[in-house]
Short mmCIF file of C-alpha atoms and ligand atoms in Angstrom, two decimals:
data_model
loop_
_atom_site.label_atom_id
_atom_site.label_comp_id
_atom_site.label_asym_id
_atom_site.label_seq_id
_atom_site.Cartn_x
_atom_site.Cartn_y
_atom_site.Cartn_z
CA MET P 319 -13.32 34.75 27.05
CA SER P 320 -12.69 31.03 26.92
CA ARG P 321 -12.74 29.16 30.26
CA ALA P 322 -9.42 27.70 29.60
CA LYS P 323 -7.91 31.25 29.20
CA ALA P 324 -9.43 32.95 32.10
CA SER P 325 -8.40 29.76 34.34
CA ARG P 326 -4.90 30.01 33.18
CA GLU P 327 -4.62 33.52 34.18
CA ALA P 328 -6.37 32.81 37.37
CA ARG P 329 -4.16 30.08 38.65
CA PRO P 330 -0.42 29.89 39.80
CA PRO P 331 1.69 29.41 36.71
CA ALA P 332 2.36 25.83 36.62
CA PHE P 333 1.09 25.81 33.07
CA TRP P 334 0.64 28.94 31.07
CA TYR P 335 0.61 30.44 27.70
CA ARG P 336 3.58 32.44 26.52
CA GLU P 337 3.98 34.51 23.36
CA ALA P 338 5.98 32.35 21.19
CA ARG P 339 9.33 33.86 20.60
CA LYS P 340 11.23 34.52 17.40
CA GLY P 341 12.56 30.94 16.29
CA TRP P 342 10.17 28.97 18.50
CA LEU P 343 7.40 27.66 16.63
CA ARG P 344 7.59 31.07 14.61
CA ARG P 345 5.50 29.61 12.01
CA LYS P 346 2.45 30.04 14.00
CA ALA P 347 1.28 33.30 15.40
CA GLY P 348 0.06 33.02 19.03
CA SER P 349 1.60 31.58 22.11
CA VAL P 350 2.59 28.44 23.45
CA LEU P 351 1.78 26.36 26.56
CA CYS P 352 4.81 26.31 28.84
CA CYS P 353 5.49 24.46 32.12
CA ASP P 354 7.44 26.96 34.31
CA ASP P 355 9.79 28.50 31.57
CA VAL P 356 9.64 25.48 28.93
CA PRO P 357 7.49 24.98 26.26
CA VAL P 358 5.91 21.78 26.63
CA ALA P 359 6.07 21.08 22.96
CA GLN P 360 9.80 20.62 23.02
CA LEU P 361 9.30 18.18 25.99
CA ALA P 362 6.89 16.22 23.82
CA GLU P 363 9.40 16.40 21.11
CA ARG P 364 12.07 15.32 23.32
CA PHE P 365 10.80 12.46 25.39
CA GLY P 366 7.65 11.33 23.09
CA THR P 367 3.93 11.36 24.37
CA PRO P 368 1.91 10.42 26.40
CA LEU P 369 4.16 12.46 28.82
CA TYR P 370 3.34 13.35 32.73
CA VAL P 371 5.12 16.86 33.09
CA TYR P 372 5.40 18.33 36.57
CA SER P 373 6.31 22.12 38.04
CA ALA P 374 8.73 21.45 40.74
CA SER P 375 8.46 25.16 41.65
CA THR P 376 4.38 24.62 41.68
CA ILE P 377 5.01 21.82 44.24
CA VAL P 378 7.23 23.90 46.49
CA ASP P 379 5.03 26.98 46.35
CA ARG P 380 2.04 24.91 47.52
CA LEU P 381 3.98 23.16 50.16
CA ARG P 382 5.20 26.42 51.59
CA ALA P 383 1.72 27.72 51.50
CA PHE P 384 0.30 24.58 53.11
CA ASP P 385 3.06 25.14 55.88
CA ASN P 386 2.59 28.56 56.29
CA ALA P 387 -1.18 28.32 56.85
CA PHE P 388 -0.58 26.34 59.93
CA ARG P 389 2.35 28.40 61.46
CA THR P 390 0.15 29.49 64.57
CA ILE P 391 0.40 25.45 65.86
CA ALA P 392 2.88 22.68 66.07
CA HIS P 393 2.70 20.93 63.13
CA SER P 394 4.43 18.43 60.47
CA VAL P 395 3.39 18.17 56.85
CA CYS P 396 3.52 14.40 56.07
CA TYR P 397 2.84 14.49 52.03
CA SER P 398 0.74 11.68 50.89
CA VAL P 399 2.84 9.32 49.14
CA LYS P 400 0.21 7.62 47.07
CA ALA P 401 -1.20 10.81 45.26
CA ASN P 402 2.37 10.92 43.32
CA SER P 403 4.97 8.41 44.53
CA ALA P 404 7.83 9.50 41.89
CA LEU P 405 11.08 9.22 43.65
CA GLY P 406 12.10 12.57 41.95
CA ILE P 407 9.10 14.11 43.51
CA LEU P 408 9.54 12.59 46.96
CA ARG P 409 13.23 13.70 46.57
CA LEU P 410 12.05 17.51 46.16
CA ILE P 411 9.71 17.23 49.02
CA SER P 412 12.05 15.54 51.52
CA GLY P 413 14.38 18.44 50.72
CA LEU P 414 11.74 20.68 52.15
CA ARG P 415 12.11 18.89 55.61
CA CYS P 416 8.47 17.25 55.03
CA GLY P 417 7.41 13.95 56.52
CA PHE P 418 5.14 11.36 54.58
CA ASP P 419 2.39 9.48 54.92
CA VAL P 420 2.69 5.89 53.48
CA VAL P 421 -0.18 3.30 52.88
CA SER P 422 2.15 0.30 51.99
CA GLY P 423 5.47 -1.30 52.43
CA GLY P 424 6.30 -0.45 49.06
CA GLU P 425 5.79 3.44 49.52
CA LEU P 426 8.03 3.12 52.79
CA GLU P 427 10.59 1.97 50.76
CA ARG P 428 10.44 4.59 48.32
CA VAL P 429 10.74 7.08 51.18
CA LEU P 430 13.44 5.39 52.56
CA GLN P 431 15.16 5.25 49.03
CA VAL P 432 15.29 9.25 48.76
CA ASP P 433 16.17 9.67 52.31
CA LYS P 434 17.08 7.01 54.91
CA ARG P 435 16.46 9.59 57.98
CA ALA P 436 13.02 10.64 56.59
CA ALA P 437 11.36 7.23 58.44
CA ARG P 438 11.30 9.43 61.95
CA LYS P 439 8.82 11.61 59.76
CA VAL P 440 6.81 8.68 58.51
CA VAL P 441 3.31 7.93 59.39
CA PHE P 442 1.89 4.37 58.43
CA SER P 443 -2.00 4.38 57.15
CA GLY P 444 -4.05 1.97 55.61
CA VAL P 445 -6.68 -0.65 56.44
CA GLY P 446 -4.76 -3.91 55.62
CA LYS P 447 -0.95 -3.64 56.53
CA THR P 448 0.56 -7.05 56.56
CA LYS P 449 2.51 -8.47 59.42
CA GLU P 450 5.71 -7.98 56.98
CA GLU P 451 5.06 -4.46 56.49
CA MET P 452 4.66 -3.77 60.11
CA ARG P 453 8.22 -5.72 60.57
CA GLN P 454 9.48 -3.20 57.68
CA ALA P 455 8.32 -0.33 59.66
CA LEU P 456 9.11 -1.14 62.78
CA LYS P 457 12.76 -1.68 61.89
CA ALA P 458 12.91 1.74 60.15
CA LYS P 459 11.49 3.43 63.31
CA ILE P 460 8.78 5.31 61.92
CA LEU P 461 6.95 8.25 63.86
CA LEU P 462 3.63 6.57 64.09
CA PHE P 463 1.23 3.75 63.00
CA ASN P 464 -2.18 4.59 62.31
CA VAL P 465 -3.97 1.67 63.47
CA GLU P 466 -7.54 0.82 61.76
CA SER P 467 -9.05 -2.06 63.81
CA GLU P 468 -8.75 -4.09 66.84
CA SER P 469 -7.20 -7.05 65.03
CA GLU P 470 -4.73 -4.64 63.61
CA LEU P 471 -3.72 -3.83 67.12
CA TRP P 472 -3.16 -7.07 68.32
CA ALA P 473 -1.03 -8.25 65.21
CA LEU P 474 1.31 -5.01 65.70
CA ALA P 475 1.76 -5.77 69.10
CA GLU P 476 2.73 -9.19 68.26
CA VAL P 477 5.17 -8.13 65.75
CA ALA P 478 6.49 -5.60 67.83
CA ALA P 479 7.05 -8.21 70.70
CA THR P 480 8.87 -10.47 68.25
CA LEU P 481 11.29 -7.50 67.27
CA LYS P 482 11.45 -6.22 71.03
CA ARG P 483 10.27 -2.94 70.01
CA VAL P 484 7.74 -0.52 71.05
CA ALA P 485 5.17 0.68 68.08
CA PRO P 486 3.68 4.14 68.56
CA ILE P 487 0.37 3.99 67.51
CA ALA P 488 -2.66 6.36 67.08
CA LEU P 489 -6.21 4.78 66.44
CA ARG P 490 -7.87 6.17 63.11
CA VAL P 491 -11.40 6.91 64.44
CA ASN P 492 -14.06 7.26 61.85
CA PRO P 493 -15.86 10.33 62.95
CA ASP P 494 -18.89 9.76 61.02
CA VAL P 495 -18.95 12.93 59.24
CA ALA P 496 -20.26 13.22 55.72
CA ALA P 497 -18.00 14.78 53.26
CA GLU P 498 -19.28 15.98 49.75
CA THR P 499 -17.04 14.27 47.22
CA HIS P 500 -17.17 11.18 44.95
CA PRO P 501 -18.35 7.96 47.07
CA TYR P 502 -15.45 6.07 46.17
CA ILE P 503 -13.17 8.70 48.12
CA SER P 504 -15.25 9.41 51.05
CA THR P 505 -14.10 7.55 54.02
CA GLY P 506 -15.41 9.22 57.09
CA LEU P 507 -18.96 7.65 57.39
CA ARG P 508 -19.77 4.85 60.09
CA LYS P 509 -20.59 2.23 57.29
CA HIS P 510 -17.20 2.80 55.23
CA LYS P 511 -14.10 0.30 55.94
CA PHE P 512 -11.61 2.83 57.25
CA GLY P 513 -11.24 3.28 61.02
CA ILE P 514 -12.89 2.54 64.29
CA PRO P 515 -15.97 4.03 64.99
CA ILE P 516 -15.26 6.99 67.38
CA SER P 517 -17.45 5.86 70.12
CA GLU P 518 -15.45 2.43 70.50
CA ALA P 519 -12.26 4.26 70.58
CA ARG P 520 -11.97 4.64 74.02
CA SER P 521 -12.07 0.92 75.15
CA LEU P 522 -9.45 0.24 72.29
CA TYR P 523 -7.24 2.81 73.69
CA ALA P 524 -7.39 1.37 77.18
CA TRP P 525 -6.50 -2.11 75.67
CA ALA P 526 -3.79 -0.77 73.68
CA SER P 527 -2.15 0.98 76.68
CA GLY P 528 -1.92 -1.97 78.44
CA SER P 529 0.22 -3.68 75.84
CA ARG P 530 4.22 -3.13 76.81
CA HIS P 531 4.95 -3.36 72.98
CA LEU P 532 2.33 -0.56 72.00
CA LYS P 533 2.83 3.25 73.06
CA VAL P 534 -0.26 5.15 72.73
CA ALA P 535 0.79 8.71 71.17
CA GLY P 536 -2.34 10.14 69.49
CA ILE P 537 -5.43 10.14 67.35
CA SER P 538 -5.64 10.30 63.50
CA VAL P 539 -8.48 10.65 61.26
CA HIS P 540 -8.91 10.98 57.51
CA ILE P 541 -12.61 11.69 56.31
CA GLY P 542 -11.95 11.43 52.47
CA SER P 543 -10.29 12.98 49.51
CA GLN P 544 -11.12 16.06 47.04
CA ILE P 545 -13.19 17.63 49.86
CA THR P 546 -13.54 21.32 48.78
CA GLU P 547 -15.64 22.77 51.68
CA VAL P 548 -13.90 23.14 54.96
CA LYS P 549 -16.72 22.64 57.39
CA PRO P 550 -16.58 18.71 57.35
CA PHE P 551 -12.85 19.15 58.28
CA ARG P 552 -14.00 21.69 61.27
CA ALA P 553 -16.70 19.14 62.39
CA THR P 554 -14.19 16.20 62.27
CA MET P 555 -11.77 18.05 64.44
CA GLU P 556 -14.27 19.04 66.94
CA ARG P 557 -15.14 15.35 67.49
CA VAL P 558 -11.46 14.38 67.86
CA ALA P 559 -10.68 17.44 70.19
CA GLU P 560 -13.49 16.09 72.40
CA LEU P 561 -11.70 12.79 72.22
CA VAL P 562 -8.29 14.03 73.13
CA GLN P 563 -9.62 15.36 76.37
CA VAL P 564 -11.68 12.18 77.17
CA LEU P 565 -8.62 10.23 76.50
CA ARG P 566 -6.23 12.33 78.46
CA GLN P 567 -8.59 12.13 81.41
CA ASP P 568 -8.35 8.38 80.98
CA GLY P 569 -4.41 8.73 81.58
CA HIS P 570 -3.40 8.54 77.91
CA GLN P 571 -0.73 10.71 76.37
CA ILE P 572 -2.02 12.08 73.48
CA GLU P 573 0.89 13.98 71.71
CA PHE P 574 -0.06 13.82 68.20
CA VAL P 575 -3.40 14.66 66.16
CA ASP P 576 -3.38 13.62 62.91
CA ALA P 577 -5.81 15.39 60.83
CA GLY P 578 -5.20 13.24 57.39
CA GLY P 579 -5.56 14.72 54.02
CA GLY P 580 -8.31 15.30 51.83
CA LEU P 581 -8.31 19.19 51.01
CA GLY P 582 -9.69 19.58 47.27
CA ILE P 583 -8.39 21.35 44.20
CA CYS P 584 -10.38 23.09 41.66
CA TYR P 585 -10.45 20.58 38.54
CA GLU P 586 -13.16 23.06 36.89
CA ASP P 587 -14.27 26.23 38.74
CA SER P 588 -11.72 28.97 37.38
CA SER P 589 -13.34 31.26 39.86
CA ALA P 590 -12.17 29.55 42.72
CA PRO P 591 -10.19 31.09 45.49
CA GLU P 592 -6.32 31.15 45.16
CA PHE P 593 -5.05 28.12 46.63
CA SER P 594 -3.07 30.19 49.43
CA HIS P 595 -6.51 31.78 50.60
CA HIS P 596 -7.98 28.21 50.48
CA VAL P 597 -5.60 26.64 52.38
CA VAL P 598 -5.81 29.45 55.06
CA ALA P 599 -9.49 28.70 55.57
CA TYR P 600 -8.81 24.88 55.82
CA ALA P 601 -6.18 25.70 58.17
CA GLU P 602 -8.35 27.61 60.41
CA ALA P 603 -11.20 24.90 60.54
CA VAL P 604 -8.51 22.44 61.53
CA VAL P 605 -6.98 24.32 64.25
CA ARG P 606 -9.59 25.98 65.83
CA PRO P 607 -11.20 23.18 67.48
CA LEU P 608 -7.74 22.27 68.71
CA ARG P 609 -6.81 25.49 70.45
CA GLY P 610 -5.51 25.10 73.71
CA LEU P 611 -4.85 21.57 73.64
CA LYS P 612 -1.04 21.48 73.09
CA VAL P 613 -0.87 18.85 70.59
CA HIS P 614 1.47 18.28 67.64
CA LEU P 615 -0.41 18.39 64.46
CA LEU P 616 0.21 16.00 61.71
CA LEU P 617 -1.03 16.65 58.05
CA GLU P 618 -1.15 14.39 55.10
CA PRO P 619 -2.08 16.62 52.00
CA GLY P 620 -1.55 14.60 48.61
CA ARG P 621 -3.65 16.12 45.68
CA SER P 622 -3.67 19.84 47.32
CA ILE P 623 0.47 19.80 46.94
CA VAL P 624 0.89 17.87 43.37
CA GLY P 625 -2.53 17.84 41.64
CA PRO P 626 -2.41 21.23 39.85
CA ALA P 627 1.60 20.99 39.73
CA GLY P 628 1.13 18.10 36.64
CA ALA P 629 -0.11 17.75 33.34
CA LEU P 630 -0.26 14.80 31.04
CA LEU P 631 0.58 15.50 27.30
CA THR P 632 -1.04 13.47 24.80
CA SER P 633 -1.07 13.54 21.01
CA VAL P 634 -4.08 13.49 18.84
CA LEU P 635 -3.70 10.23 16.70
CA TYR P 636 -7.11 10.35 14.60
CA LYS P 637 -10.26 12.43 14.43
CA LYS P 638 -13.38 10.57 13.73
CA LYS P 639 -17.26 10.76 13.44
CA ASN P 640 -19.61 8.11 14.64
CA ASP P 641 -23.07 8.63 14.24
CA GLY P 642 -22.85 12.47 14.39
CA ARG P 643 -20.29 12.14 17.56
CA ARG P 644 -17.12 13.46 17.28
CA PHE P 645 -14.21 11.79 18.74
CA LEU P 646 -10.43 12.94 19.19
CA VAL P 647 -8.65 9.72 19.55
CA VAL P 648 -5.47 10.50 21.54
CA ASP P 649 -2.34 8.34 22.53
CA ALA P 650 -3.02 8.74 26.22
CA ALA P 651 -5.60 6.35 27.87
CA MET P 652 -7.34 5.29 31.00
CA ASN P 653 -4.28 3.22 31.71
CA ASP P 654 -2.45 6.53 31.93
CA LEU P 655 -4.74 8.48 33.75
CA LEU P 656 -7.91 6.40 35.22
CA ARG P 657 -9.62 9.38 37.18
CA PRO P 658 -12.14 10.12 34.56
CA SER P 659 -13.19 6.65 33.86
CA LEU P 660 -13.08 5.54 37.75
CA TYR P 661 -14.52 8.83 39.11
CA ASN P 662 -16.09 10.14 36.02
CA ALA P 663 -13.50 13.15 37.09
CA TYR P 664 -13.24 16.32 35.08
CA HIS P 665 -9.90 17.35 33.67
CA GLU P 666 -9.29 20.34 31.75
CA ILE P 667 -7.81 19.85 28.25
CA ILE P 668 -6.28 22.56 26.41
CA PRO P 669 -4.35 22.76 23.34
CA THR P 670 -0.50 23.53 23.57
CA THR P 671 -0.54 26.40 21.33
CA ALA P 672 -3.12 29.14 21.26
CA ASP P 673 -3.86 31.30 18.09
CA SER P 674 -3.94 34.61 19.33
CA HIS P 675 -6.20 35.62 16.03
CA ALA P 676 -8.44 32.33 16.90
CA THR P 677 -10.08 31.82 13.61
CA THR P 678 -10.26 27.96 14.06
CA GLY P 679 -13.50 27.89 15.95
CA ARG P 680 -14.78 25.08 18.64
CA GLU P 681 -16.33 21.76 18.51
CA ASN P 682 -17.85 19.36 21.08
CA VAL P 683 -15.53 16.18 21.25
CA ASP P 684 -15.13 12.90 23.27
CA VAL P 685 -11.35 12.63 23.93
CA VAL P 686 -10.71 8.82 24.01
CA GLY P 687 -7.84 6.56 24.38
CA PRO P 688 -6.87 3.41 22.33
CA VAL P 689 -7.81 0.99 24.98
CA CYS P 690 -10.64 -1.29 24.21
CA GLU P 691 -13.35 -0.38 26.74
CA THR P 692 -16.00 2.27 26.29
CA GLY P 693 -15.03 3.39 29.60
CA ASP P 694 -11.88 4.55 28.14
CA PHE P 695 -12.35 8.43 27.87
CA LEU P 696 -10.56 11.36 29.21
CA ALA P 697 -13.26 13.61 28.48
CA ARG P 698 -16.70 13.47 27.27
CA ASP P 699 -18.95 15.87 25.32
CA ARG P 700 -16.39 18.64 25.67
CA GLU P 701 -16.18 21.72 23.46
CA LEU P 702 -12.65 22.37 22.74
CA PRO P 703 -11.18 24.42 19.95
CA ILE P 704 -10.76 22.63 16.84
CA VAL P 705 -7.42 20.63 16.44
CA ASN P 706 -5.81 18.43 13.90
CA GLU P 707 -4.50 15.07 13.94
CA GLY P 708 -0.85 15.14 15.27
CA ASP P 709 -1.63 18.05 17.64
CA LEU P 710 -0.62 18.21 20.98
CA LEU P 711 -2.93 18.74 23.97
CA ALA P 712 -2.25 19.37 27.76
CA ILE P 713 -4.65 17.37 30.41
CA LEU P 714 -4.31 19.64 33.17
CA ASP P 715 -4.46 19.05 36.85
CA ALA P 716 -3.01 15.50 36.41
CA GLY P 717 -0.32 15.66 38.92
CA ALA P 718 -2.15 13.80 41.72
CA TYR P 719 -3.45 10.46 41.43
CA GLY P 720 -2.52 10.11 37.52
CA MET P 721 0.70 8.12 37.14
CA SER P 722 0.17 6.73 40.66
CA GLN P 723 -3.03 5.16 39.47
CA SER P 724 -1.59 4.13 35.97
CA SER P 725 -1.32 0.41 35.13
CA ASN P 726 -0.33 -1.85 32.21
CA TYR P 727 -3.66 -2.62 30.80
CA ASN P 728 -3.56 -3.59 27.18
CA THR P 729 0.21 -4.35 27.75
CA ARG P 730 0.46 -0.18 27.22
CA PRO P 731 4.06 0.75 28.67
CA ARG P 732 3.52 3.65 31.17
CA PRO P 733 4.53 7.29 30.32
CA ALA P 734 7.81 8.94 31.01
CA GLU P 735 7.86 11.66 33.69
CA VAL P 736 9.54 15.00 33.71
CA LEU P 737 10.18 17.26 36.14
CA VAL P 738 10.80 21.24 35.28
CA ASP P 739 12.10 23.74 37.55
CA GLY P 740 12.39 26.95 35.84
CA LYS P 741 14.58 26.43 32.61
CA SER P 742 15.78 23.10 33.81
CA VAL P 743 14.39 19.71 32.84
CA LYS P 744 15.00 16.40 34.38
CA LEU P 745 13.56 12.85 33.25
CA ILE P 746 12.31 11.46 36.57
CA ARG P 747 11.05 8.24 34.95
CA ARG P 748 12.21 7.07 31.35
CA ARG P 749 9.25 5.54 29.36
CA GLU P 750 8.47 1.82 29.92
CA SER P 751 9.29 -0.50 26.91
CA VAL P 752 7.30 -3.58 26.26
CA THR P 753 10.44 -5.48 27.28
CA ASP P 754 10.01 -3.97 30.71
CA LEU P 755 6.57 -5.47 30.93
CA LEU P 756 7.36 -8.97 29.95
CA ARG P 757 10.35 -9.54 31.95
CA PRO P 758 8.61 -10.94 35.23
CA GLU P 759 6.62 -13.43 32.91
CA SER P 760 7.53 -17.20 32.02
CA PHE P 761 5.72 -19.62 29.83
C1 PLP H 1568 -5.17 9.23 50.34
C2 PLP H 1568 -5.02 9.53 51.94
C3 PLP H 1568 -4.39 10.72 52.07
C4 PLP H 1568 -4.38 12.04 51.18
O1 PLP H 1568 -5.67 12.66 50.61
P1 PLP H 1568 -5.42 13.75 49.38
O2 PLP H 1568 -6.86 14.01 49.30
O3 PLP H 1568 -4.58 13.48 48.20
O4 PLP H 1568 -5.12 14.79 50.34
C5 PLP H 1568 -4.12 11.36 53.46
N1 PLP H 1568 -4.14 10.32 54.63
C6 PLP H 1568 -4.87 9.12 53.95
C7 PLP H 1568 -4.83 8.14 55.17
C8 PLP H 1568 -5.24 8.81 52.88
O5 PLP H 1568 -5.79 7.61 52.66
#
C-alpha cells in the first residue's frame, strides 16, 4: 500500500479520500480528496489555485486534545499566532476560550481585532520588542511580557513608567537543553540569541523586583519548534522547576510558568502515534517536574494545533524533463510555502483524485514552482503517482508556517485562504491582486 494511502487512514480526517458520488466527477472511477465534507477540487474550481484550505473541525479537535491532556494542572493554552495568523483562524480559536502568544505588535493587533477582551490572555514573546510595541501591549493590558534581555527589562520599565503602568513580566530563560530539530528552529541552547542564560536569571529577577513599574509574575521558556521527542521538554521543565523554588526562596511571586510551544508533528512518518496520545506524553513530561509547585501553566502551541489542519492546493502547469530528471512545474512556489526551501522540510504531496483501479503507475519527480530560484521546490526526487498537466495536487500539513511565512517574491500575489467546517466553506482571505501589491509604492 502506498504511504500516502496508509497515512491518510492513520490520521484524523482533515483531508481524506472519499468515494466519488454520482454526479461528482463521475467520469472517473475512484475517490476524491475532501477537506471535512467538501471535495477540494470544488474549492479549487471556485477559488482558484494556489489555495490554502483549512479544516476548522481539525483545529478544534486538536486544541481540545491539547487542553484535555493538561487537565490535571491549572493552565491556559495561548495559541502561538505566528504559526497561522489568519483572522478567521484566530476568531475560531478565541471562541474556544484560548489565549494567544504574540511576537509583534502586528500580531497583537490581529488578536485585538478578533476579540478586544482577549488581551488579558495574551503573552508577548520575542527577542526584539520595540518601545512602541511595549506601549501598545501595556495599553491593551496583556497578561505577561516574556522578557529576553537585561536591556529589554530596562526599556520596559521605562515605557511602563511613562504610562504609569506596571508591566507583568516573566524572564525567558535559556535552559541550555539541546532539542533535536532543524538548527534554524532550535532555540534553547546557550549559543542561541534567545532568552537569558538560566544561570544569570536570579540576579536579573532581583533587579526587576526593585522596579516599581515591573511585576515579577513568572518564568518562561521555549526551546524550539518541531520537537518530536518529549525528553527535552522534561529536562527543560526540571530546570525551570528548580528555578521556581530558588526564586520563591528569594521572595519572588512566581505565579506563571510558561512552557512555550514546540511540540512537533509528523510530516513523514505514517506510523507515528495519534495526536491525542502524543500530546498526553508531552503533557506528562511538562507537568511532572512542576507537581506540587502550585503554578499556573501557560502553553504556547502553534504548529501542533494548525499544521495538519491545512493543505496547499496547487495545479500542475507543465511537465518537463531535463537531463533525465522529471519536473512537475506547479502554480505554487516558495513564496507561498517556504518550508521546503528554507528548512529542506518534507511535505507529503498527494493527488486530489485516487484511481481505485490504479493503472497509471508512479514516477520520481521534482515538484517545483515558477519562482526564479533553483531553491524553489516543494519536493525533490519524490515518488508520486503519475499526474498530468492541469491536475490538482494537495501539499499536506501546510497549516502552520505556510501562509504566515509567505511573501510576494517575484511579485506573486499570495493565495486565498478557505476555512472549511463540515459542509460549510468560508473564504477567510481573498486572493491578492497585483494591484494590492503595487498600492504602497510610488515612483
Ligand atoms: C514559535 C513560538 C512558539 C510556537 O512554536 P510551535 O513550534 O509552532 O508550537 C511558541 N512560543 C514562542 C516563544 C515561539 O517563538
